[in-house]
mmCIF file of C-alpha atoms and ligand atoms in Angstrom:
data_model
loop_
_atom_site.group_PDB
_atom_site.id
_atom_site.type_symbol
_atom_site.label_atom_id
_atom_site.label_comp_id
_atom_site.label_asym_id
_atom_site.label_seq_id
_atom_site.Cartn_x
_atom_site.Cartn_y
_atom_site.Cartn_z
ATOM 1 C CA UNK C 1 28.957 8.156 178.425
ATOM 2 C CA UNK C 2 29.531 7.588 174.753
ATOM 3 C CA UNK C 3 27.079 5.118 173.263
ATOM 4 C CA UNK C 4 28.437 1.999 171.561
ATOM 5 C CA UNK C 5 26.280 2.715 168.510
ATOM 6 C CA UNK C 6 27.701 6.211 168.198
ATOM 7 C CA UNK C 7 31.417 5.467 168.137
ATOM 8 C CA UNK C 8 31.828 6.588 164.547
ATOM 9 C CA UNK C 9 34.985 8.531 165.400
ATOM 10 C CA UNK C 10 36.646 5.400 166.802
ATOM 11 C CA UNK C 11 35.203 3.186 164.109
ATOM 12 C CA UNK C 12 35.133 4.675 160.615
ATOM 13 C CA UNK C 13 34.100 1.420 158.986
ATOM 14 C CA UNK C 14 30.446 0.453 158.942
ATOM 15 C CA UNK C 15 29.885 -2.528 161.228
ATOM 16 C CA UNK C 16 29.501 -5.615 159.078
ATOM 17 C CA UNK C 17 26.417 -7.564 160.045
ATOM 18 C CA UNK C 18 26.594 -11.189 158.950
ATOM 19 C CA UNK C 19 23.349 -13.001 158.202
ATOM 20 C CA UNK C 20 24.189 -16.498 156.975
ATOM 21 C CA UNK C 21 26.442 -15.881 153.963
ATOM 22 C CA UNK C 22 25.131 -12.362 153.465
ATOM 23 C CA UNK C 23 27.145 -9.398 154.690
ATOM 24 C CA UNK C 24 25.201 -6.220 155.395
ATOM 25 C CA UNK C 25 27.263 -3.036 155.488
ATOM 26 C CA UNK C 26 29.886 -4.140 152.971
ATOM 27 C CA UNK C 27 30.270 -3.165 149.308
ATOM 28 C CA UNK C 28 27.247 -5.183 148.249
ATOM 29 C CA UNK C 29 23.753 -3.761 148.322
ATOM 30 C CA UNK C 30 21.543 -6.311 150.060
ATOM 31 C CA UNK C 31 17.973 -6.814 148.914
ATOM 32 C CA UNK C 32 15.609 -8.576 151.298
ATOM 33 C CA UNK C 33 12.238 -9.427 149.815
ATOM 34 C CA UNK C 34 9.164 -11.501 150.499
ATOM 35 C CA UNK C 35 5.584 -11.270 151.635
ATOM 36 C CA UNK C 36 4.391 -9.140 154.520
ATOM 37 C CA UNK C 37 2.897 -12.260 156.096
ATOM 38 C CA UNK C 38 3.439 -15.946 155.485
ATOM 39 C CA UNK C 39 0.038 -17.119 154.241
ATOM 40 C CA UNK C 40 0.690 -20.570 152.761
ATOM 41 C CA UNK C 41 3.538 -22.850 151.763
ATOM 42 C CA UNK C 42 2.870 -22.242 148.060
ATOM 43 C CA UNK C 43 2.725 -18.474 148.491
ATOM 44 C CA UNK C 44 6.029 -18.358 150.355
ATOM 45 C CA UNK C 45 7.809 -20.870 148.136
ATOM 46 C CA UNK C 46 6.839 -19.246 144.831
ATOM 47 C CA UNK C 47 7.868 -15.844 146.192
ATOM 48 C CA UNK C 48 11.169 -17.116 147.576
ATOM 49 C CA UNK C 49 12.128 -18.796 144.304
ATOM 50 C CA UNK C 50 11.241 -15.734 142.258
ATOM 51 C CA UNK C 51 12.991 -13.143 144.409
ATOM 52 C CA UNK C 52 16.084 -15.351 144.502
ATOM 53 C CA UNK C 53 16.058 -15.701 140.722
ATOM 54 C CA UNK C 54 15.839 -11.922 140.424
ATOM 55 C CA UNK C 55 18.784 -11.239 142.736
ATOM 56 C CA UNK C 56 17.442 -10.834 146.286
ATOM 57 C CA UNK C 57 19.702 -12.561 148.804
ATOM 58 C CA UNK C 58 17.429 -12.776 151.850
ATOM 59 C CA UNK C 59 13.809 -13.747 152.405
ATOM 60 C CA UNK C 60 11.374 -11.930 154.675
ATOM 61 C CA UNK C 61 7.997 -13.168 155.907
ATOM 62 C CA UNK C 62 6.038 -12.543 159.076
ATOM 63 C CA UNK C 63 4.645 -15.403 161.168
ATOM 64 C CA UNK C 64 3.664 -13.129 164.074
ATOM 65 C CA UNK C 65 2.088 -9.961 162.716
ATOM 66 C CA UNK C 66 1.408 -6.752 164.602
ATOM 67 C CA UNK C 67 -1.953 -5.537 163.216
ATOM 68 C CA UNK C 68 -3.823 -2.360 164.057
ATOM 69 C CA UNK C 69 -7.053 -4.300 164.537
ATOM 70 C CA UNK C 70 -7.030 -7.460 166.649
ATOM 71 C CA UNK C 71 -9.606 -8.884 164.208
ATOM 72 C CA UNK C 72 -7.251 -8.675 161.205
ATOM 73 C CA UNK C 73 -5.096 -11.634 160.134
ATOM 74 C CA UNK C 74 -2.326 -11.817 162.723
ATOM 75 C CA UNK C 75 -0.106 -14.397 161.096
ATOM 76 C CA UNK C 76 0.222 -18.156 161.077
ATOM 77 C CA UNK C 77 2.442 -18.327 164.153
ATOM 78 C CA UNK C 78 4.299 -21.616 164.604
ATOM 79 C CA UNK C 79 2.873 -23.035 161.404
ATOM 80 C CA UNK C 80 4.349 -20.063 159.562
ATOM 81 C CA UNK C 81 7.733 -20.674 161.174
ATOM 82 C CA UNK C 82 7.635 -24.294 159.980
ATOM 83 C CA UNK C 83 6.973 -23.142 156.412
ATOM 84 C CA UNK C 84 9.773 -20.610 156.681
ATOM 85 C CA UNK C 85 12.148 -23.292 157.911
ATOM 86 C CA UNK C 86 11.338 -25.675 155.043
ATOM 87 C CA UNK C 87 11.649 -22.964 152.413
ATOM 88 C CA UNK C 88 14.870 -21.666 153.875
ATOM 89 C CA UNK C 89 16.338 -25.155 153.539
ATOM 90 C CA UNK C 90 15.014 -25.554 150.032
ATOM 91 C CA UNK C 91 16.234 -22.223 148.676
ATOM 92 C CA UNK C 92 19.278 -21.595 150.861
ATOM 93 C CA UNK C 93 18.072 -18.021 151.477
ATOM 94 C CA UNK C 94 18.693 -16.678 154.985
ATOM 95 C CA UNK C 95 15.478 -15.450 156.586
ATOM 96 C CA UNK C 96 14.329 -12.524 158.694
ATOM 97 C CA UNK C 97 11.077 -12.585 160.633
ATOM 98 C CA UNK C 98 9.481 -10.427 163.296
ATOM 99 C CA UNK C 99 9.549 -11.172 167.002
ATOM 100 C CA UNK C 100 6.908 -9.372 169.068
ATOM 101 C CA UNK C 101 7.126 -11.238 172.345
ATOM 102 C CA UNK C 102 10.180 -12.326 174.351
ATOM 103 C CA UNK C 103 8.426 -15.647 175.003
ATOM 104 C CA UNK C 104 8.782 -16.479 171.274
ATOM 105 C CA UNK C 105 12.510 -15.750 170.999
ATOM 106 C CA UNK C 106 13.748 -19.339 171.318
ATOM 107 C CA UNK C 107 11.179 -20.723 168.922
ATOM 108 C CA UNK C 108 11.915 -18.021 166.339
ATOM 109 C CA UNK C 109 15.677 -18.389 166.823
ATOM 110 C CA UNK C 110 15.390 -22.008 165.631
ATOM 111 C CA UNK C 111 14.485 -20.673 162.182
ATOM 112 C CA UNK C 112 15.415 -17.016 161.822
ATOM 113 C CA UNK C 113 18.878 -15.898 160.770
ATOM 114 C CA UNK C 114 17.861 -12.395 161.774
ATOM 115 C CA UNK C 115 15.209 -11.037 164.110
ATOM 116 C CA UNK C 116 13.028 -8.161 163.010
ATOM 117 C CA UNK C 117 11.875 -5.655 165.588
ATOM 118 C CA UNK C 118 8.871 -3.875 164.157
ATOM 119 C CA UNK C 119 8.094 -0.196 164.516
ATOM 120 C CA UNK C 120 5.571 -0.783 167.249
ATOM 121 C CA UNK C 121 8.176 -2.469 169.412
ATOM 122 C CA UNK C 122 11.116 -0.146 168.833
ATOM 123 C CA UNK C 123 10.808 1.059 172.402
ATOM 124 C CA UNK C 124 9.973 -2.289 173.974
ATOM 125 C CA UNK C 125 13.119 -2.187 176.070
ATOM 126 C CA UNK C 126 12.761 -5.568 177.754
ATOM 127 C CA UNK C 127 12.379 -7.238 174.342
ATOM 128 C CA UNK C 128 15.400 -5.320 172.979
ATOM 129 C CA UNK C 129 17.540 -6.360 175.950
ATOM 130 C CA UNK C 130 16.540 -10.010 175.514
ATOM 131 C CA UNK C 131 17.579 -9.881 171.855
ATOM 132 C CA UNK C 132 20.869 -8.354 172.917
ATOM 133 C CA UNK C 133 21.586 -11.530 174.830
ATOM 134 C CA UNK C 134 20.998 -13.777 171.806
ATOM 135 C CA UNK C 135 23.883 -12.422 169.655
ATOM 136 C CA UNK C 136 21.645 -13.015 166.606
ATOM 137 C CA UNK C 137 21.472 -10.104 164.071
ATOM 138 C CA UNK C 138 18.574 -7.716 164.585
ATOM 139 C CA UNK C 139 16.804 -5.553 162.003
ATOM 140 C CA UNK C 140 15.582 -2.649 164.107
ATOM 141 C CA UNK C 141 12.816 -0.702 162.411
ATOM 142 C CA UNK C 142 12.221 2.930 163.233
ATOM 143 C CA UNK C 143 9.354 3.632 165.615
ATOM 144 C CA UNK C 144 6.210 5.231 164.185
ATOM 145 C CA UNK C 145 7.192 8.646 165.529
ATOM 146 C CA UNK C 146 10.719 8.091 166.778
ATOM 147 C CA UNK C 147 13.485 10.658 166.545
ATOM 148 C CA UNK C 148 16.901 9.506 165.401
ATOM 149 C CA UNK C 149 18.116 9.899 168.965
ATOM 150 C CA UNK C 150 15.388 7.636 170.368
ATOM 151 C CA UNK C 151 16.102 5.106 167.652
ATOM 152 C CA UNK C 152 19.829 5.067 168.407
ATOM 153 C CA UNK C 153 19.075 4.551 172.101
ATOM 154 C CA UNK C 154 16.867 1.598 171.144
ATOM 155 C CA UNK C 155 19.843 0.093 169.256
ATOM 156 C CA UNK C 156 21.934 0.719 172.329
ATOM 157 C CA UNK C 157 19.610 -1.473 174.412
ATOM 158 C CA UNK C 158 20.539 -4.382 172.134
ATOM 159 C CA UNK C 159 24.223 -3.494 171.856
ATOM 160 C CA UNK C 160 24.774 -2.874 175.548
ATOM 161 C CA UNK C 161 23.915 -6.544 176.156
ATOM 162 C CA UNK C 162 26.826 -7.546 173.935
ATOM 163 C CA UNK C 163 25.143 -7.884 170.542
ATOM 164 C CA UNK C 164 26.622 -5.481 167.987
ATOM 165 C CA UNK C 165 24.804 -7.093 165.038
ATOM 166 C CA UNK C 166 22.206 -4.380 164.566
ATOM 167 C CA UNK C 167 20.852 -2.945 161.304
ATOM 168 C CA UNK C 168 18.685 0.192 161.422
ATOM 169 C CA UNK C 169 15.722 0.203 159.017
ATOM 170 C CA UNK C 170 13.992 3.431 158.015
ATOM 171 C CA UNK C 171 10.327 2.672 157.249
ATOM 172 C CA UNK C 172 8.720 6.087 157.246
ATOM 173 C CA UNK C 173 7.267 8.123 160.074
ATOM 174 C CA UNK C 174 3.820 9.444 160.881
ATOM 175 C CA UNK C 175 3.231 12.973 159.569
ATOM 176 C CA UNK C 176 0.225 15.103 158.564
ATOM 177 C CA UNK C 177 0.309 13.665 155.016
ATOM 178 C CA UNK C 178 -2.403 11.127 154.276
ATOM 179 C CA UNK C 179 -1.805 10.269 150.600
ATOM 180 C CA UNK C 180 1.035 8.014 151.656
ATOM 181 C CA UNK C 181 0.856 5.593 154.590
ATOM 182 C CA UNK C 182 3.963 7.161 156.144
ATOM 183 C CA UNK C 183 6.494 9.795 155.141
ATOM 184 C CA UNK C 184 9.868 8.366 154.184
ATOM 185 C CA UNK C 185 12.715 10.233 155.845
ATOM 186 C CA UNK C 186 15.464 9.852 153.242
ATOM 187 C CA UNK C 187 17.634 12.224 155.271
ATOM 188 C CA UNK C 188 17.707 9.658 158.069
ATOM 189 C CA UNK C 189 19.953 7.442 155.925
ATOM 190 C CA UNK C 190 22.966 9.793 155.599
ATOM 191 C CA UNK C 191 22.256 11.252 159.055
ATOM 192 C CA UNK C 192 22.528 7.825 160.690
ATOM 193 C CA UNK C 193 25.736 7.215 158.749
ATOM 194 C CA UNK C 194 27.129 10.380 160.331
ATOM 195 C CA UNK C 195 25.892 9.494 163.803
ATOM 196 C CA UNK C 196 26.526 5.753 164.003
ATOM 197 C CA UNK C 197 28.619 2.967 162.491
ATOM 198 C CA UNK C 198 25.608 0.693 161.963
ATOM 199 C CA UNK C 199 24.335 -0.385 158.543
ATOM 200 C CA UNK C 200 21.144 1.347 157.414
ATOM 201 C CA UNK C 201 18.275 -0.211 155.466
ATOM 202 C CA UNK C 202 15.244 1.305 153.801
ATOM 203 C CA UNK C 203 11.774 -0.267 153.642
ATOM 204 C CA UNK C 204 9.930 1.734 150.972
ATOM 205 C CA UNK C 205 6.918 -0.612 151.171
ATOM 206 C CA UNK C 206 5.762 0.500 154.637
ATOM 207 C CA UNK C 207 7.320 3.893 153.980
ATOM 208 C CA UNK C 208 4.934 4.688 151.134
ATOM 209 C CA UNK C 209 2.036 2.250 151.503
ATOM 210 C CA UNK C 210 1.569 2.269 147.714
ATOM 211 C CA UNK C 211 3.193 -0.207 145.362
ATOM 212 C CA UNK C 212 3.526 2.390 142.601
ATOM 213 C CA UNK C 213 5.792 4.501 144.831
ATOM 214 C CA UNK C 214 7.978 1.665 146.100
ATOM 215 C CA UNK C 215 10.487 1.573 143.227
ATOM 216 C CA UNK C 216 11.215 5.297 142.902
ATOM 217 C CA UNK C 217 11.653 5.660 146.667
ATOM 218 C CA UNK C 218 13.831 2.526 146.803
ATOM 219 C CA UNK C 219 16.125 4.089 144.184
ATOM 220 C CA UNK C 220 16.287 7.324 146.184
ATOM 221 C CA UNK C 221 17.264 5.363 149.293
ATOM 222 C CA UNK C 222 20.076 3.586 147.508
ATOM 223 C CA UNK C 223 21.297 6.877 146.039
ATOM 224 C CA UNK C 224 21.304 8.308 149.582
ATOM 225 C CA UNK C 225 23.575 5.499 150.777
ATOM 226 C CA UNK C 226 21.337 2.739 152.112
ATOM 227 C CA UNK C 227 23.149 -0.560 152.678
ATOM 228 C CA UNK C 228 20.081 -2.513 151.728
ATOM 229 C CA UNK C 229 16.377 -2.582 150.989
ATOM 230 C CA UNK C 230 13.480 -4.514 152.402
ATOM 231 C CA UNK C 231 10.685 -4.957 149.865
ATOM 232 C CA UNK C 232 7.295 -6.620 150.237
ATOM 233 C CA UNK C 233 6.566 -8.975 147.335
ATOM 234 C CA UNK C 234 3.478 -11.141 146.856
ATOM 235 C CA UNK C 235 2.475 -13.442 143.964
ATOM 236 C CA UNK C 236 -1.000 -11.833 143.890
ATOM 237 C CA UNK C 237 -0.996 -8.612 145.910
ATOM 238 C CA UNK C 238 -4.738 -8.113 145.354
ATOM 239 C CA UNK C 239 -5.356 -11.307 147.355
ATOM 240 C CA UNK C 240 -2.817 -10.649 150.125
ATOM 241 C CA UNK C 241 -4.023 -11.005 153.713
ATOM 242 C CA UNK C 242 -1.927 -8.008 154.748
ATOM 243 C CA UNK C 243 -0.300 -5.040 153.028
ATOM 244 C CA UNK C 244 -1.390 -5.975 149.490
ATOM 245 C CA UNK C 245 -1.605 -2.314 148.451
ATOM 246 C CA UNK C 246 2.097 -1.795 149.023
ATOM 247 C CA UNK C 247 3.306 -5.183 147.776
ATOM 248 C CA UNK C 248 5.033 -5.621 144.437
ATOM 249 C CA UNK C 249 4.019 -8.500 142.195
ATOM 250 C CA UNK C 250 6.799 -10.492 140.532
ATOM 251 C CA UNK C 251 6.801 -8.344 137.405
ATOM 252 C CA UNK C 252 7.103 -5.128 139.386
ATOM 253 C CA UNK C 253 9.851 -6.578 141.543
ATOM 254 C CA UNK C 254 11.772 -7.643 138.408
ATOM 255 C CA UNK C 255 11.423 -4.101 137.113
ATOM 256 C CA UNK C 256 12.779 -2.664 140.369
ATOM 257 C CA UNK C 257 15.779 -5.015 140.314
ATOM 258 C CA UNK C 258 16.556 -3.881 136.745
ATOM 259 C CA UNK C 259 16.457 -0.225 137.737
ATOM 260 C CA UNK C 260 18.471 -0.769 140.896
ATOM 261 C CA UNK C 261 21.649 -1.917 139.243
ATOM 262 C CA UNK C 262 22.776 1.358 137.607
ATOM 263 C CA UNK C 263 21.850 3.408 140.692
ATOM 264 C CA UNK C 264 23.795 1.076 142.978
ATOM 265 C CA UNK C 265 26.772 1.294 140.629
ATOM 266 C CA UNK C 266 26.610 5.094 140.560
ATOM 267 C CA UNK C 267 27.099 5.219 144.334
ATOM 268 C CA UNK C 268 29.844 2.608 144.383
ATOM 269 C CA UNK C 269 27.746 -0.370 145.435
ATOM 270 C CA UNK C 270 27.205 -3.596 143.622
ATOM 271 C CA UNK C 271 24.287 -5.952 143.467
ATOM 272 C CA UNK C 272 25.102 -9.607 143.849
HETATM 273 C C1 PEP T 1 6.415 -5.450 158.455
HETATM 274 O O1 PEP T 1 7.622 -5.407 158.138
HETATM 275 O O2 PEP T 1 5.588 -6.195 157.917
HETATM 276 C C2 PEP T 1 5.932 -4.491 159.493
HETATM 277 C C3 PEP T 1 4.863 -4.766 160.230
HETATM 278 O O3 PEP T 1 6.662 -3.364 159.529
HETATM 279 P P1 PEP T 1 6.599 -2.085 160.504
HETATM 280 O O4 PEP T 1 6.921 -2.625 161.854
HETATM 281 O O5 PEP T 1 7.666 -1.205 159.934
HETATM 282 O O6 PEP T 1 5.228 -1.507 160.401
HETATM 283 MN MN1 MN T 2 3.834 -5.428 156.145
#
């Protein structure tokens, strides 16, 4: 049986995924930015205002965080969702946030314009099927050691329930290299474009684990055809409760946005 996600021969056009007013998979390069985790109202608001001013069109921020250690900060939960909701209203930015548990879907759906499935849940098939029933867009991150085939099947779990609003997000895979947190598979971007009709994102923050590498790898992803980027930004990365080492401060994010424009243009994309 031919998978829905794979029907590139029947559907040449990239599927347009609509998140609020933002269209992913069209001529515009979409930049999603924000903190790894929602820590406080002030932290999220200052970040949202700044990334919007600099040209990002969607806000990210985790309220439920998957952490390697159960003793690390695991997010503000419902309180975080409330902050996200207020800041979404204030800034008009559509928001994406992670869902880890099917029991939280309704609560998160009240706020989120897009669900994020994190790497650790890429093969949580019951969760994927539940999201398929919601018809809400899903940002499906690549599993820590998932092949493209496994990743496409994960998308199929969502799509086979009737939800075709799926964006695939490359975020690096586990290899023998230890200098970087993960190894970014740039090839995955054009390969997925060959194999599927879904939009493809790149998250160079988790991909590299080092803020100094985020911009150059982001540019490479756009040159390779990514439909969008997801970038972690924090007002004071050195004080972040999660992923500070890979988060850009406002100045570094501004610098990335400056560099992005000519690269996007060179590959026929525009930044809003
Ligand atoms: C995140 O986006 O903060 C995150 C936890 O990502 P990943 O699932 O790719 O590790
Ligand atoms: Mn993170």
